[in-house]
mmCIF file of C-alpha atoms in Angstrom:
data_model
loop_
_atom_site.group_PDB
_atom_site.id
_atom_site.type_symbol
_atom_site.label_atom_id
_atom_site.label_comp_id
_atom_site.label_asym_id
_atom_site.label_seq_id
_atom_site.Cartn_x
_atom_site.Cartn_y
_atom_site.Cartn_z
ATOM 1 C CA UNK A 1 -102.544 -259.997 -149.636
ATOM 2 C CA UNK A 2 -98.846 -260.359 -148.806
ATOM 3 C CA UNK A 3 -97.402 -258.981 -145.578
ATOM 4 C CA UNK A 4 -95.449 -256.096 -147.147
ATOM 5 C CA UNK A 5 -98.554 -254.753 -148.902
ATOM 6 C CA UNK A 6 -100.631 -255.123 -145.744
ATOM 7 C CA UNK A 7 -97.955 -253.389 -143.677
ATOM 8 C CA UNK A 8 -97.951 -250.421 -146.068
ATOM 9 C CA UNK A 9 -101.740 -250.125 -145.844
ATOM 10 C CA UNK A 10 -101.807 -250.229 -142.060
ATOM 11 C CA UNK A 11 -98.827 -247.910 -141.725
ATOM 12 C CA UNK A 12 -100.608 -245.423 -143.994
ATOM 13 C CA UNK A 13 -103.632 -245.588 -141.704
ATOM 14 C CA UNK A 14 -101.443 -244.971 -138.665
ATOM 15 C CA UNK A 15 -99.697 -242.115 -140.494
ATOM 16 C CA UNK A 16 -103.020 -240.421 -141.191
ATOM 17 C CA UNK A 17 -103.910 -240.521 -137.496
ATOM 18 C CA UNK A 18 -100.575 -238.980 -136.500
ATOM 19 C CA UNK A 19 -100.897 -236.210 -139.108
ATOM 20 C CA UNK A 20 -104.269 -235.210 -137.633
ATOM 21 C CA UNK A 21 -102.592 -234.241 -134.359
ATOM 22 C CA UNK A 22 -99.605 -232.264 -135.656
ATOM 23 C CA UNK A 23 -99.621 -228.521 -134.885
ATOM 24 C CA UNK A 24 -100.198 -225.937 -137.613
ATOM 25 C CA UNK A 25 -97.170 -223.931 -138.812
ATOM 26 C CA UNK A 26 -98.471 -220.541 -137.704
ATOM 27 C CA UNK A 27 -97.982 -217.734 -135.216
ATOM 28 C CA UNK A 28 -94.892 -215.905 -133.971
ATOM 29 C CA UNK A 29 -93.342 -219.201 -132.825
ATOM 30 C CA UNK A 30 -94.176 -221.091 -136.015
ATOM 31 C CA UNK A 31 -90.536 -222.055 -136.583
ATOM 32 C CA UNK A 32 -90.800 -224.512 -133.688
ATOM 33 C CA UNK A 33 -93.900 -226.085 -135.229
ATOM 34 C CA UNK A 34 -92.029 -226.333 -138.536
ATOM 35 C CA UNK A 35 -89.075 -228.043 -136.840
ATOM 36 C CA UNK A 36 -91.384 -230.417 -134.937
ATOM 37 C CA UNK A 37 -93.280 -231.337 -138.077
ATOM 38 C CA UNK A 38 -90.077 -231.714 -140.098
ATOM 39 C CA UNK A 39 -88.930 -234.395 -137.679
ATOM 40 C CA UNK A 40 -92.206 -236.315 -137.697
ATOM 41 C CA UNK A 41 -92.815 -235.952 -141.440
ATOM 42 C CA UNK A 42 -89.312 -237.201 -142.296
ATOM 43 C CA UNK A 43 -90.777 -240.707 -142.343
ATOM 44 C CA UNK A 44 -90.185 -243.791 -140.240
ATOM 45 C CA UNK A 45 -91.741 -247.169 -139.598
ATOM 46 C CA UNK A 46 -94.445 -245.815 -137.236
ATOM 47 C CA UNK A 47 -93.638 -248.984 -135.334
ATOM 48 C CA UNK A 48 -94.768 -247.918 -131.858
ATOM 49 C CA UNK A 49 -98.252 -246.633 -132.754
ATOM 50 C CA UNK A 50 -98.684 -249.640 -135.045
ATOM 51 C CA UNK A 51 -97.816 -252.045 -132.204
ATOM 52 C CA UNK A 52 -100.166 -250.132 -129.915
ATOM 53 C CA UNK A 53 -103.089 -250.497 -132.319
ATOM 54 C CA UNK A 54 -102.420 -254.171 -133.039
ATOM 55 C CA UNK A 55 -102.092 -255.027 -129.328
ATOM 56 C CA UNK A 56 -105.348 -253.155 -128.645
ATOM 57 C CA UNK A 57 -107.035 -255.517 -131.091
ATOM 58 C CA UNK A 58 -106.045 -258.526 -128.966
ATOM 59 C CA UNK A 59 -108.273 -257.319 -126.137
ATOM 60 C CA UNK A 60 -110.886 -254.914 -127.549
ATOM 61 C CA UNK A 61 -114.246 -256.668 -127.225
ATOM 62 C CA UNK A 62 -116.163 -254.994 -130.057
ATOM 63 C CA UNK A 63 -119.232 -256.000 -132.023
ATOM 64 C CA UNK A 64 -118.128 -257.459 -135.348
ATOM 65 C CA UNK A 65 -114.675 -257.348 -136.873
ATOM 66 C CA UNK A 66 -112.202 -254.738 -135.638
ATOM 67 C CA UNK A 67 -111.223 -252.350 -138.488
ATOM 68 C CA UNK A 68 -107.710 -252.414 -139.938
ATOM 69 C CA UNK A 69 -106.981 -249.315 -137.839
ATOM 70 C CA UNK A 70 -109.262 -249.208 -134.760
ATOM 71 C CA UNK A 71 -111.523 -246.136 -134.650
ATOM 72 C CA UNK A 72 -111.189 -245.459 -130.921
ATOM 73 C CA UNK A 73 -110.400 -241.699 -130.577
ATOM 74 C CA UNK A 74 -108.746 -242.279 -127.197
ATOM 75 C CA UNK A 75 -106.408 -244.841 -128.752
ATOM 76 C CA UNK A 76 -105.641 -242.413 -131.584
ATOM 77 C CA UNK A 77 -104.388 -239.779 -129.162
ATOM 78 C CA UNK A 78 -102.029 -242.230 -127.509
ATOM 79 C CA UNK A 79 -100.828 -243.489 -130.894
ATOM 80 C CA UNK A 80 -99.920 -239.930 -131.870
ATOM 81 C CA UNK A 81 -98.385 -239.220 -128.466
ATOM 82 C CA UNK A 82 -95.991 -242.159 -128.528
ATOM 83 C CA UNK A 83 -94.798 -241.273 -132.032
ATOM 84 C CA UNK A 84 -94.162 -237.692 -130.887
ATOM 85 C CA UNK A 85 -92.155 -238.985 -127.916
ATOM 86 C CA UNK A 86 -90.175 -241.311 -130.179
ATOM 87 C CA UNK A 87 -89.358 -238.456 -132.548
ATOM 88 C CA UNK A 88 -88.296 -236.140 -129.721
ATOM 89 C CA UNK A 89 -85.819 -238.809 -128.610
ATOM 90 C CA UNK A 90 -84.444 -239.103 -132.151
ATOM 91 C CA UNK A 91 -83.985 -235.336 -132.511
ATOM 92 C CA UNK A 92 -81.993 -235.170 -129.279
ATOM 93 C CA UNK A 93 -80.138 -238.407 -130.066
ATOM 94 C CA UNK A 94 -78.982 -237.012 -133.405
ATOM 95 C CA UNK A 95 -77.592 -233.938 -131.650
ATOM 96 C CA UNK A 96 -75.754 -236.050 -129.095
ATOM 97 C CA UNK A 97 -74.341 -238.367 -131.765
ATOM 98 C CA UNK A 98 -73.557 -235.545 -134.225
ATOM 99 C CA UNK A 99 -75.543 -237.392 -136.908
ATOM 100 C CA UNK A 100 -76.216 -235.451 -140.104
ATOM 101 C CA UNK A 101 -78.742 -237.800 -141.698
ATOM 102 C CA UNK A 102 -81.714 -239.844 -140.582
ATOM 103 C CA UNK A 103 -84.127 -241.705 -142.865
ATOM 104 C CA UNK A 104 -82.120 -240.408 -145.810
ATOM 105 C CA UNK A 105 -82.769 -236.751 -144.948
ATOM 106 C CA UNK A 106 -80.860 -234.061 -143.084
ATOM 107 C CA UNK A 107 -81.449 -234.308 -139.334
ATOM 108 C CA UNK A 108 -83.557 -231.634 -137.652
ATOM 109 C CA UNK A 109 -80.638 -229.817 -136.036
ATOM 110 C CA UNK A 110 -78.763 -229.746 -139.333
ATOM 111 C CA UNK A 111 -81.711 -227.947 -140.955
ATOM 112 C CA UNK A 112 -82.817 -225.666 -138.106
ATOM 113 C CA UNK A 113 -79.655 -225.363 -136.021
ATOM 114 C CA UNK A 114 -78.715 -227.079 -132.771
ATOM 115 C CA UNK A 115 -80.561 -224.608 -130.514
ATOM 116 C CA UNK A 116 -83.808 -225.008 -132.413
ATOM 117 C CA UNK A 117 -83.227 -228.761 -132.579
ATOM 118 C CA UNK A 118 -83.117 -228.911 -128.789
ATOM 119 C CA UNK A 119 -86.273 -226.825 -128.537
ATOM 120 C CA UNK A 120 -88.009 -228.963 -131.173
ATOM 121 C CA UNK A 121 -87.272 -232.079 -129.118
ATOM 122 C CA UNK A 122 -88.590 -230.378 -125.968
ATOM 123 C CA UNK A 123 -91.696 -229.250 -127.838
ATOM 124 C CA UNK A 124 -92.392 -232.720 -129.252
ATOM 125 C CA UNK A 125 -92.211 -234.255 -125.773
ATOM 126 C CA UNK A 126 -94.477 -231.668 -124.181
ATOM 127 C CA UNK A 127 -96.939 -231.770 -127.072
ATOM 128 C CA UNK A 128 -97.089 -235.546 -126.742
ATOM 129 C CA UNK A 129 -98.467 -235.224 -123.220
ATOM 130 C CA UNK A 130 -100.855 -232.469 -124.283
ATOM 131 C CA UNK A 131 -102.138 -234.816 -126.973
ATOM 132 C CA UNK A 132 -102.496 -237.819 -124.659
ATOM 133 C CA UNK A 133 -104.177 -235.758 -121.915
ATOM 134 C CA UNK A 134 -106.857 -234.785 -124.420
ATOM 135 C CA UNK A 135 -108.052 -238.407 -124.236
ATOM 136 C CA UNK A 136 -110.023 -237.428 -121.113
ATOM 137 C CA UNK A 137 -112.324 -235.327 -123.307
ATOM 138 C CA UNK A 138 -115.902 -236.374 -122.573
ATOM 139 C CA UNK A 139 -116.875 -236.916 -126.211
ATOM 140 C CA UNK A 140 -113.804 -239.093 -126.841
ATOM 141 C CA UNK A 141 -114.508 -241.221 -123.773
ATOM 142 C CA UNK A 142 -118.157 -241.565 -124.735
ATOM 143 C CA UNK A 143 -117.271 -242.694 -128.272
ATOM 144 C CA UNK A 144 -114.651 -245.140 -126.991
ATOM 145 C CA UNK A 145 -117.166 -246.689 -124.584
ATOM 146 C CA UNK A 146 -119.736 -247.047 -127.364
ATOM 147 C CA UNK A 147 -117.201 -248.817 -129.572
ATOM 148 C CA UNK A 148 -116.287 -251.199 -126.747
ATOM 149 C CA UNK A 149 -119.894 -251.659 -125.569
ATOM 150 C CA UNK A 150 -119.024 -250.247 -122.147
ATOM 151 C CA UNK A 151 -121.501 -248.396 -119.932
ATOM 152 C CA UNK A 152 -119.141 -247.157 -117.207
ATOM 153 C CA UNK A 153 -117.356 -244.089 -118.561
ATOM 154 C CA UNK A 154 -115.671 -243.414 -115.217
ATOM 155 C CA UNK A 155 -114.073 -246.871 -115.337
ATOM 156 C CA UNK A 156 -112.766 -246.170 -118.840
ATOM 157 C CA UNK A 157 -111.267 -242.906 -117.625
ATOM 158 C CA UNK A 158 -109.376 -244.982 -115.073
ATOM 159 C CA UNK A 159 -107.962 -247.005 -117.966
ATOM 160 C CA UNK A 160 -106.870 -243.762 -119.631
ATOM 161 C CA UNK A 161 -105.182 -242.591 -116.425
ATOM 162 C CA UNK A 162 -103.370 -245.912 -116.117
ATOM 163 C CA UNK A 163 -102.278 -245.742 -119.747
ATOM 164 C CA UNK A 164 -101.004 -242.180 -119.324
ATOM 165 C CA UNK A 165 -99.063 -243.148 -116.217
ATOM 166 C CA UNK A 166 -97.455 -246.083 -118.032
ATOM 167 C CA UNK A 167 -96.526 -243.906 -121.002
ATOM 168 C CA UNK A 168 -94.918 -241.264 -118.783
ATOM 169 C CA UNK A 169 -92.999 -243.803 -116.707
ATOM 170 C CA UNK A 170 -91.633 -245.729 -119.679
ATOM 171 C CA UNK A 171 -90.525 -242.506 -121.363
ATOM 172 C CA UNK A 172 -88.899 -241.099 -118.222
ATOM 173 C CA UNK A 173 -85.956 -241.627 -115.899
ATOM 174 C CA UNK A 174 -87.062 -245.174 -115.070
ATOM 175 C CA UNK A 175 -87.356 -246.009 -118.770
ATOM 176 C CA UNK A 176 -86.085 -244.435 -121.967
ATOM 177 C CA UNK A 177 -84.309 -241.425 -120.451
ATOM 178 C CA UNK A 178 -82.650 -243.664 -117.857
ATOM 179 C CA UNK A 179 -81.279 -245.854 -120.629
ATOM 180 C CA UNK A 180 -80.157 -242.885 -122.705
ATOM 181 C CA UNK A 181 -78.443 -241.327 -119.689
ATOM 182 C CA UNK A 182 -76.228 -244.364 -119.164
ATOM 183 C CA UNK A 183 -75.632 -244.588 -122.909
ATOM 184 C CA UNK A 184 -74.254 -241.042 -122.978
ATOM 185 C CA UNK A 185 -72.394 -241.242 -119.656
ATOM 186 C CA UNK A 186 -70.692 -244.511 -120.602
ATOM 187 C CA UNK A 187 -69.514 -243.455 -124.064
ATOM 188 C CA UNK A 188 -65.917 -244.560 -124.537
ATOM 189 C CA UNK A 189 -65.889 -246.494 -121.250
ATOM 190 C CA UNK A 190 -65.739 -250.211 -120.560
ATOM 191 C CA UNK A 191 -69.104 -251.388 -119.261
ATOM 192 C CA UNK A 192 -70.524 -254.709 -118.150
ATOM 193 C CA UNK A 193 -72.990 -256.785 -120.129
ATOM 194 C CA UNK A 194 -75.580 -256.129 -117.388
ATOM 195 C CA UNK A 195 -75.245 -252.375 -117.857
ATOM 196 C CA UNK A 196 -75.541 -252.736 -121.630
ATOM 197 C CA UNK A 197 -78.739 -254.733 -121.113
ATOM 198 C CA UNK A 198 -80.056 -251.940 -118.856
ATOM 199 C CA UNK A 199 -79.239 -249.323 -121.494
ATOM 200 C CA UNK A 200 -80.936 -251.228 -124.280
ATOM 201 C CA UNK A 201 -83.955 -252.131 -122.164
ATOM 202 C CA UNK A 202 -84.462 -248.440 -121.405
ATOM 203 C CA UNK A 203 -83.361 -246.727 -124.571
ATOM 204 C CA UNK A 204 -85.269 -248.961 -126.983
ATOM 205 C CA UNK A 205 -87.366 -251.480 -125.078
ATOM 206 C CA UNK A 206 -89.201 -249.053 -122.795
ATOM 207 C CA UNK A 207 -91.190 -247.303 -125.533
ATOM 208 C CA UNK A 208 -92.115 -250.607 -127.158
ATOM 209 C CA UNK A 209 -93.309 -251.801 -123.752
ATOM 210 C CA UNK A 210 -95.270 -248.554 -123.422
ATOM 211 C CA UNK A 211 -96.817 -248.949 -126.874
ATOM 212 C CA UNK A 212 -98.028 -252.498 -126.330
ATOM 213 C CA UNK A 213 -98.938 -251.892 -122.684
ATOM 214 C CA UNK A 214 -101.087 -248.859 -123.502
ATOM 215 C CA UNK A 215 -102.798 -250.757 -126.311
ATOM 216 C CA UNK A 216 -103.570 -253.636 -123.953
ATOM 217 C CA UNK A 217 -104.868 -251.330 -121.201
ATOM 218 C CA UNK A 218 -107.156 -249.353 -123.512
ATOM 219 C CA UNK A 219 -108.411 -252.597 -125.041
ATOM 220 C CA UNK A 220 -109.326 -254.021 -121.629
ATOM 221 C CA UNK A 221 -106.541 -256.476 -120.740
ATOM 222 C CA UNK A 222 -106.552 -257.782 -117.173
ATOM 223 C CA UNK A 223 -103.496 -257.554 -114.925
ATOM 224 C CA UNK A 224 -102.252 -261.043 -115.783
ATOM 225 C CA UNK A 225 -102.503 -260.454 -119.511
ATOM 226 C CA UNK A 226 -100.864 -257.046 -119.139
ATOM 227 C CA UNK A 227 -97.862 -258.714 -117.481
ATOM 228 C CA UNK A 228 -97.631 -261.147 -120.401
ATOM 229 C CA UNK A 229 -97.765 -258.292 -122.897
ATOM 230 C CA UNK A 230 -95.008 -256.453 -121.060
ATOM 231 C CA UNK A 231 -92.830 -259.588 -121.147
ATOM 232 C CA UNK A 232 -93.438 -260.008 -124.889
ATOM 233 C CA UNK A 233 -92.769 -256.306 -125.528
ATOM 234 C CA UNK A 234 -89.540 -256.469 -123.528
ATOM 235 C CA UNK A 235 -88.319 -259.328 -125.707
ATOM 236 C CA UNK A 236 -89.350 -257.525 -128.891
ATOM 237 C CA UNK A 237 -87.552 -254.375 -127.739
ATOM 238 C CA UNK A 238 -84.367 -256.293 -126.959
ATOM 239 C CA UNK A 239 -84.480 -258.116 -130.286
ATOM 240 C CA UNK A 240 -85.161 -254.869 -132.145
ATOM 241 C CA UNK A 241 -82.164 -253.130 -130.559
ATOM 242 C CA UNK A 242 -79.810 -256.063 -131.119
ATOM 243 C CA UNK A 243 -80.936 -256.098 -134.744
ATOM 244 C CA UNK A 244 -80.052 -252.382 -134.905
ATOM 245 C CA UNK A 245 -76.599 -253.184 -133.511
ATOM 246 C CA UNK A 246 -76.152 -255.855 -136.176
ATOM 247 C CA UNK A 247 -77.254 -253.495 -138.955
ATOM 248 C CA UNK A 248 -74.795 -250.838 -137.782
ATOM 249 C CA UNK A 249 -72.074 -253.357 -138.690
ATOM 250 C CA UNK A 250 -73.553 -255.148 -141.689
ATOM 251 C CA UNK A 251 -76.214 -252.767 -143.029
ATOM 252 C CA UNK A 252 -76.351 -250.907 -146.328
ATOM 253 C CA UNK A 253 -76.439 -247.110 -145.916
ATOM 254 C CA UNK A 254 -78.603 -246.762 -149.025
ATOM 255 C CA UNK A 255 -81.201 -249.076 -147.489
ATOM 256 C CA UNK A 256 -80.942 -247.781 -143.920
ATOM 257 C CA UNK A 257 -81.010 -244.105 -144.855
ATOM 258 C CA UNK A 258 -78.380 -243.277 -142.234
ATOM 259 C CA UNK A 259 -74.672 -243.639 -141.616
ATOM 260 C CA UNK A 260 -73.394 -247.161 -140.876
ATOM 261 C CA UNK A 261 -70.608 -247.695 -138.357
ATOM 262 C CA UNK A 262 -71.490 -244.774 -136.066
ATOM 263 C CA UNK A 263 -71.400 -246.976 -132.953
ATOM 264 C CA UNK A 264 -67.737 -247.844 -133.494
ATOM 265 C CA UNK A 265 -66.866 -244.277 -134.470
ATOM 266 C CA UNK A 266 -68.475 -242.979 -131.261
ATOM 267 C CA UNK A 267 -66.774 -245.695 -129.167
ATOM 268 C CA UNK A 268 -70.125 -247.174 -128.175
ATOM 269 C CA UNK A 269 -70.255 -250.684 -126.791
ATOM 270 C CA UNK A 270 -73.047 -252.720 -128.381
ATOM 271 C CA UNK A 271 -74.468 -256.207 -128.124
ATOM 272 C CA UNK A 272 -72.301 -257.221 -131.072
ATOM 273 C CA UNK A 273 -69.227 -255.981 -129.186
ATOM 274 C CA UNK A 274 -69.921 -258.460 -126.378
ATOM 275 C CA UNK A 275 -71.387 -261.411 -128.223
ATOM 276 C CA UNK A 276 -70.241 -261.186 -131.840
ATOM 277 C CA UNK A 277 -72.469 -261.248 -134.922
ATOM 278 C CA UNK A 278 -73.334 -264.958 -134.900
ATOM 279 C CA UNK A 279 -74.482 -265.024 -131.256
ATOM 280 C CA UNK A 280 -76.311 -261.719 -131.717
ATOM 281 C CA UNK A 281 -78.287 -263.171 -134.649
ATOM 282 C CA UNK A 282 -79.090 -266.290 -132.610
ATOM 283 C CA UNK A 283 -80.283 -264.258 -129.622
ATOM 284 C CA UNK A 284 -82.525 -262.102 -131.807
ATOM 285 C CA UNK A 285 -84.180 -265.272 -133.111
ATOM 286 C CA UNK A 286 -84.677 -266.687 -129.589
ATOM 287 C CA UNK A 287 -86.129 -263.438 -128.205
ATOM 288 C CA UNK A 288 -88.480 -263.170 -131.167
ATOM 289 C CA UNK A 289 -89.699 -266.758 -130.769
ATOM 290 C CA UNK A 290 -90.376 -266.273 -127.048
ATOM 291 C CA UNK A 291 -92.381 -263.102 -127.758
ATOM 292 C CA UNK A 292 -94.404 -264.891 -130.428
ATOM 293 C CA UNK A 293 -95.287 -267.696 -128.013
ATOM 294 C CA UNK A 294 -96.827 -265.132 -125.670
ATOM 295 C CA UNK A 295 -98.664 -263.200 -128.390
ATOM 296 C CA UNK A 296 -100.132 -266.385 -129.843
ATOM 297 C CA UNK A 297 -101.256 -267.620 -126.408
ATOM 298 C CA UNK A 298 -104.182 -265.194 -126.104
ATOM 299 C CA UNK A 299 -107.723 -266.244 -126.910
ATOM 300 C CA UNK A 300 -108.074 -263.606 -129.616
ATOM 301 C CA UNK A 301 -105.453 -264.004 -132.351
ATOM 302 C CA UNK A 302 -103.706 -261.331 -134.387
ATOM 303 C CA UNK A 303 -101.687 -262.906 -137.191
ATOM 304 C CA UNK A 304 -100.571 -259.526 -138.490
ATOM 305 C CA UNK A 305 -99.061 -258.635 -135.102
ATOM 306 C CA UNK A 306 -97.179 -261.944 -135.071
ATOM 307 C CA UNK A 307 -95.901 -261.358 -138.605
ATOM 308 C CA UNK A 308 -94.802 -257.862 -137.585
ATOM 309 C CA UNK A 309 -92.648 -259.254 -134.781
ATOM 310 C CA UNK A 310 -90.958 -261.567 -137.281
ATOM 311 C CA UNK A 311 -90.434 -258.708 -139.737
ATOM 312 C CA UNK A 312 -88.936 -256.436 -137.074
ATOM 313 C CA UNK A 313 -86.369 -258.978 -136.037
ATOM 314 C CA UNK A 314 -85.276 -259.950 -139.554
ATOM 315 C CA UNK A 315 -85.431 -256.521 -141.203
ATOM 316 C CA UNK A 316 -82.677 -254.991 -143.372
ATOM 317 C CA UNK A 317 -83.499 -251.381 -142.447
#
């Protein structure tokens, strides 16, 4: 089976997991559920939960072959949570950037209004932590331990706590929000390359680091391997964002499903601004190759994960 077909199959499996955790459109406040679900159901690569599941497979010591989408209910909650966090950031980002389209559809605030868009973003973030916190449920922990042939449920709960802490930190002021803050505050200003790197590491890289870090923790990675995963994820995040910067200059709106050239229109400094297109392309390739060296260094191999890194850094959309 070719990579594109396999990616569609696995993404569909990830999508099904996410759908299982979305709130029902009901009650007096159902409009907020509708706005939340509109954002999530608008599509997307489901990159972060996919990376989480594939990294989990590198370390999950299970009997027999690990399924295409691992069946660990604890992992599922974190996969849903990180996609909810990602979508909250997009809803708020679209408001800040005055974007009317995302993924070829009207943005959430264009459909529900700016006030409800802000609330939908808030709700997605809070619901993400509600979803992840449910991983401490006794039945979920018991099933996860059975799948991993573990007898110490208390020790697995410690893994869950560590994963939750990592997720919260990477999504917060020392991660994604920190990067977004500088991105907004510096709009139209001259900034240094170091500050741009900080912005991109936080705004894009932090959630990819969270995704792969949580997958590694829940799968049983030791501290040394977790550090390696974080280094690989950091490189993937940087390469992914630089690729986004390149596509904002060279991309096709019909393929991307969003407006091209918004960075220049909003006076945003990007990697391409500093380095130019040729150097940006070269740096994406180098970052990708370094990440692949790390991923392929582990005892358990995951060829699909390696192919995904290559796809992410050469994509057209």
